[in-house]
Short mmCIF file of C-alpha atoms in Angstrom, two decimals:
data_model
loop_
_atom_site.label_atom_id
_atom_site.label_comp_id
_atom_site.label_asym_id
_atom_site.label_seq_id
_atom_site.Cartn_x
_atom_site.Cartn_y
_atom_site.Cartn_z
CA UNK R 273 91.69 87.57 78.52
CA UNK R 274 91.37 83.83 78.81
CA UNK R 275 88.27 82.89 80.79
CA UNK R 276 85.59 85.14 82.14
CA UNK R 277 86.29 87.68 84.82
CA UNK R 278 84.13 89.36 87.42
CA UNK R 279 84.22 92.83 88.92
CA UNK R 280 83.02 93.81 92.38
CA UNK R 281 82.19 97.51 92.29
CA UNK R 282 81.82 99.51 95.49
CA UNK R 283 80.67 103.11 95.57
CA UNK R 284 80.02 105.64 98.31
CA UNK R 285 76.43 106.77 97.73
CA UNK R 286 77.01 110.11 99.50
CA UNK R 287 80.20 111.21 97.71
CA UNK R 288 79.60 109.19 94.49
CA UNK R 289 83.19 107.93 94.72
CA UNK R 290 84.09 104.64 93.14
CA UNK R 291 85.65 103.32 96.34
CA UNK R 292 86.95 100.03 94.92
CA UNK R 293 86.69 97.75 91.92
CA UNK R 294 87.94 94.27 92.69
CA UNK R 295 88.70 92.14 89.63
CA UNK R 296 89.00 88.36 89.66
CA UNK R 297 88.34 85.23 87.65
CA UNK R 298 85.43 84.67 90.02
CA UNK R 299 84.43 86.42 93.23
CA UNK R 300 83.07 84.71 96.32
CA UNK R 301 82.11 85.91 99.78
CA UNK R 302 85.69 85.61 101.03
CA UNK R 303 86.86 87.91 98.20
CA UNK R 304 84.21 90.48 99.15
CA UNK R 305 85.25 90.26 102.82
CA UNK R 306 88.92 90.69 101.85
CA UNK R 307 88.02 93.82 99.87
CA UNK R 308 85.98 95.28 102.71
CA UNK R 309 88.82 94.54 105.15
CA UNK R 310 91.18 96.54 102.91
CA UNK R 311 88.70 99.40 102.95
CA UNK R 312 88.32 99.08 106.71
CA UNK R 313 92.08 99.38 107.21
CA UNK R 314 91.92 102.52 105.06
CA UNK R 315 89.22 103.98 107.32
CA UNK R 316 86.30 103.30 104.95
CA UNK R 317 84.03 100.88 106.83
CA UNK R 318 80.42 101.50 105.82
CA UNK R 319 77.61 101.66 108.35
CA UNK R 320 75.10 100.48 105.76
CA UNK R 321 75.76 98.34 102.72
CA UNK R 322 73.28 98.16 99.84
CA UNK R 323 73.78 95.07 97.68
CA UNK R 324 72.02 92.50 95.54
CA UNK R 325 71.22 88.96 96.63
CA UNK R 326 74.24 87.34 95.00
CA UNK R 327 75.80 84.47 96.91
CA UNK R 328 78.96 86.56 97.47
CA UNK R 329 76.87 88.99 99.59
CA UNK R 330 74.30 86.69 101.16
CA UNK R 331 76.66 83.96 102.34
CA UNK R 332 78.03 83.23 105.78
CA UNK R 333 81.39 85.02 105.27
CA UNK R 334 79.77 88.37 104.48
CA UNK R 335 77.13 87.96 107.20
CA UNK R 336 79.83 87.31 109.81
CA UNK R 337 81.95 90.25 108.60
CA UNK R 338 78.95 92.58 108.76
CA UNK R 339 78.10 91.40 112.29
CA UNK R 340 81.69 91.77 113.53
CA UNK R 341 81.97 95.27 112.02
CA UNK R 342 78.52 96.56 113.01
CA UNK R 343 77.48 96.97 109.37
CA UNK R 344 73.84 96.63 108.36
CA UNK R 345 73.25 94.93 105.01
CA UNK R 346 70.23 96.03 102.98
CA UNK R 347 69.52 93.62 100.13
CA UNK R 348 67.71 94.77 97.01
CA UNK R 349 64.58 92.89 96.05
CA UNK R 350 65.20 90.16 93.47
CA UNK R 351 64.64 91.51 89.97
CA UNK R 352 64.52 95.14 91.16
CA UNK R 353 67.81 96.80 90.14
CA UNK R 354 66.26 100.22 90.78
CA UNK R 355 66.50 99.43 94.51
CA UNK R 356 70.21 100.16 94.09
CA UNK R 357 70.12 102.78 91.33
CA UNK R 358 73.46 104.40 92.25
CA UNK R 359 75.52 101.26 91.67
CA UNK R 360 73.50 100.35 88.58
CA UNK R 361 74.27 103.77 87.08
CA UNK R 362 77.95 103.48 88.04
CA UNK R 363 78.14 99.97 86.58
CA UNK R 364 76.59 101.16 83.31
CA UNK R 365 79.16 103.94 83.00
CA UNK R 366 81.96 101.55 83.95
CA UNK R 367 80.82 99.01 81.36
CA UNK R 368 80.40 101.60 78.57
CA UNK R 369 83.61 103.52 79.19
CA UNK R 370 86.01 100.86 80.41
CA UNK R 371 84.95 97.26 79.94
CA UNK R 372 83.53 97.72 76.42
CA UNK R 373 86.51 99.81 75.31
CA UNK R 374 89.36 97.49 76.33
CA UNK R 375 90.28 93.95 75.46
CA UNK R 376 92.19 92.76 78.49
CA UNK R 377 94.92 90.23 77.73
CA UNK R 378 95.67 89.34 81.35
CA UNK R 379 94.07 89.74 84.75
CA UNK R 380 96.95 92.04 85.76
CA UNK R 381 96.28 94.28 82.76
CA UNK R 382 92.57 94.34 83.57
CA UNK R 383 93.30 95.36 87.16
CA UNK R 384 95.69 98.12 86.05
CA UNK R 385 93.37 99.64 83.43
CA UNK R 386 90.28 99.34 85.62
CA UNK R 387 92.05 101.04 88.55
CA UNK R 388 93.19 103.86 86.24
CA UNK R 389 89.60 104.30 85.06
CA UNK R 390 88.32 104.34 88.67
CA UNK R 391 90.82 107.04 89.64
CA UNK R 392 89.94 109.12 86.56
CA UNK R 393 86.24 108.74 87.39
CA UNK R 394 86.79 110.00 90.95
CA UNK R 395 89.20 112.81 90.15
CA UNK R 396 88.17 114.19 86.76
CA UNK R 397 84.40 113.95 86.47
CA UNK R 398 82.16 116.60 87.94
CA UNK R 399 78.71 115.40 88.98
CA UNK R 400 75.66 117.63 88.82
CA UNK R 401 74.43 116.07 92.06
CA UNK R 402 77.65 117.24 93.75
CA UNK R 403 77.29 120.87 92.58
CA UNK R 404 79.58 120.13 89.62
CA UNK R 405 82.41 118.88 91.81
CA UNK R 406 84.23 115.61 91.27
CA UNK R 407 83.63 112.85 93.81
CA UNK R 408 87.17 113.37 95.18
CA UNK R 409 86.66 117.14 95.53
CA UNK R 410 83.32 116.66 97.23
CA UNK R 411 84.69 114.05 99.64
CA UNK R 412 87.70 116.24 100.53
CA UNK R 413 85.55 119.32 101.10
CA UNK R 414 83.08 117.34 103.18
CA UNK R 415 85.87 115.84 105.31
CA UNK R 416 87.40 119.30 105.82
CA UNK R 417 84.04 120.70 106.92
CA UNK R 418 83.86 118.03 109.64
CA UNK R 419 87.22 118.94 111.15
CA UNK R 420 86.77 120.54 114.53
CA UNK R 421 89.17 123.05 115.99
CA UNK R 422 89.75 123.84 119.62
CA UNK R 423 91.73 126.53 121.35
#
């Protein structure tokens, strides 16, 4: 693919789901806000967001979005990727199994193949931490257990 591209990866720490992977030539705070607004409209607004200190997370656009949506941002310490071990592990798997395997010719192709990988990751990969269930299975079972009934 001509030019470098960037990927914003978002995971749910509880369910281990790859919630979104946004792909662009570059990603700024407005791109991150746009992605979180899409998630919000799908009912996936986080209460707490763990992230690094990149300008796309620490800028005014993200700060305002977090304030308006009652989301607390917890920044990792500079140079301490273990502060956010879940996303670092996810990113390593993503890099090894998707980014290093494909040569993307276009941004559209990158988006398509990366989204297919994300869906496969969520739906076909049991995690030991989830009692050998996939992230999608775990999330569905957890959501069903929270449904209340009344007579």
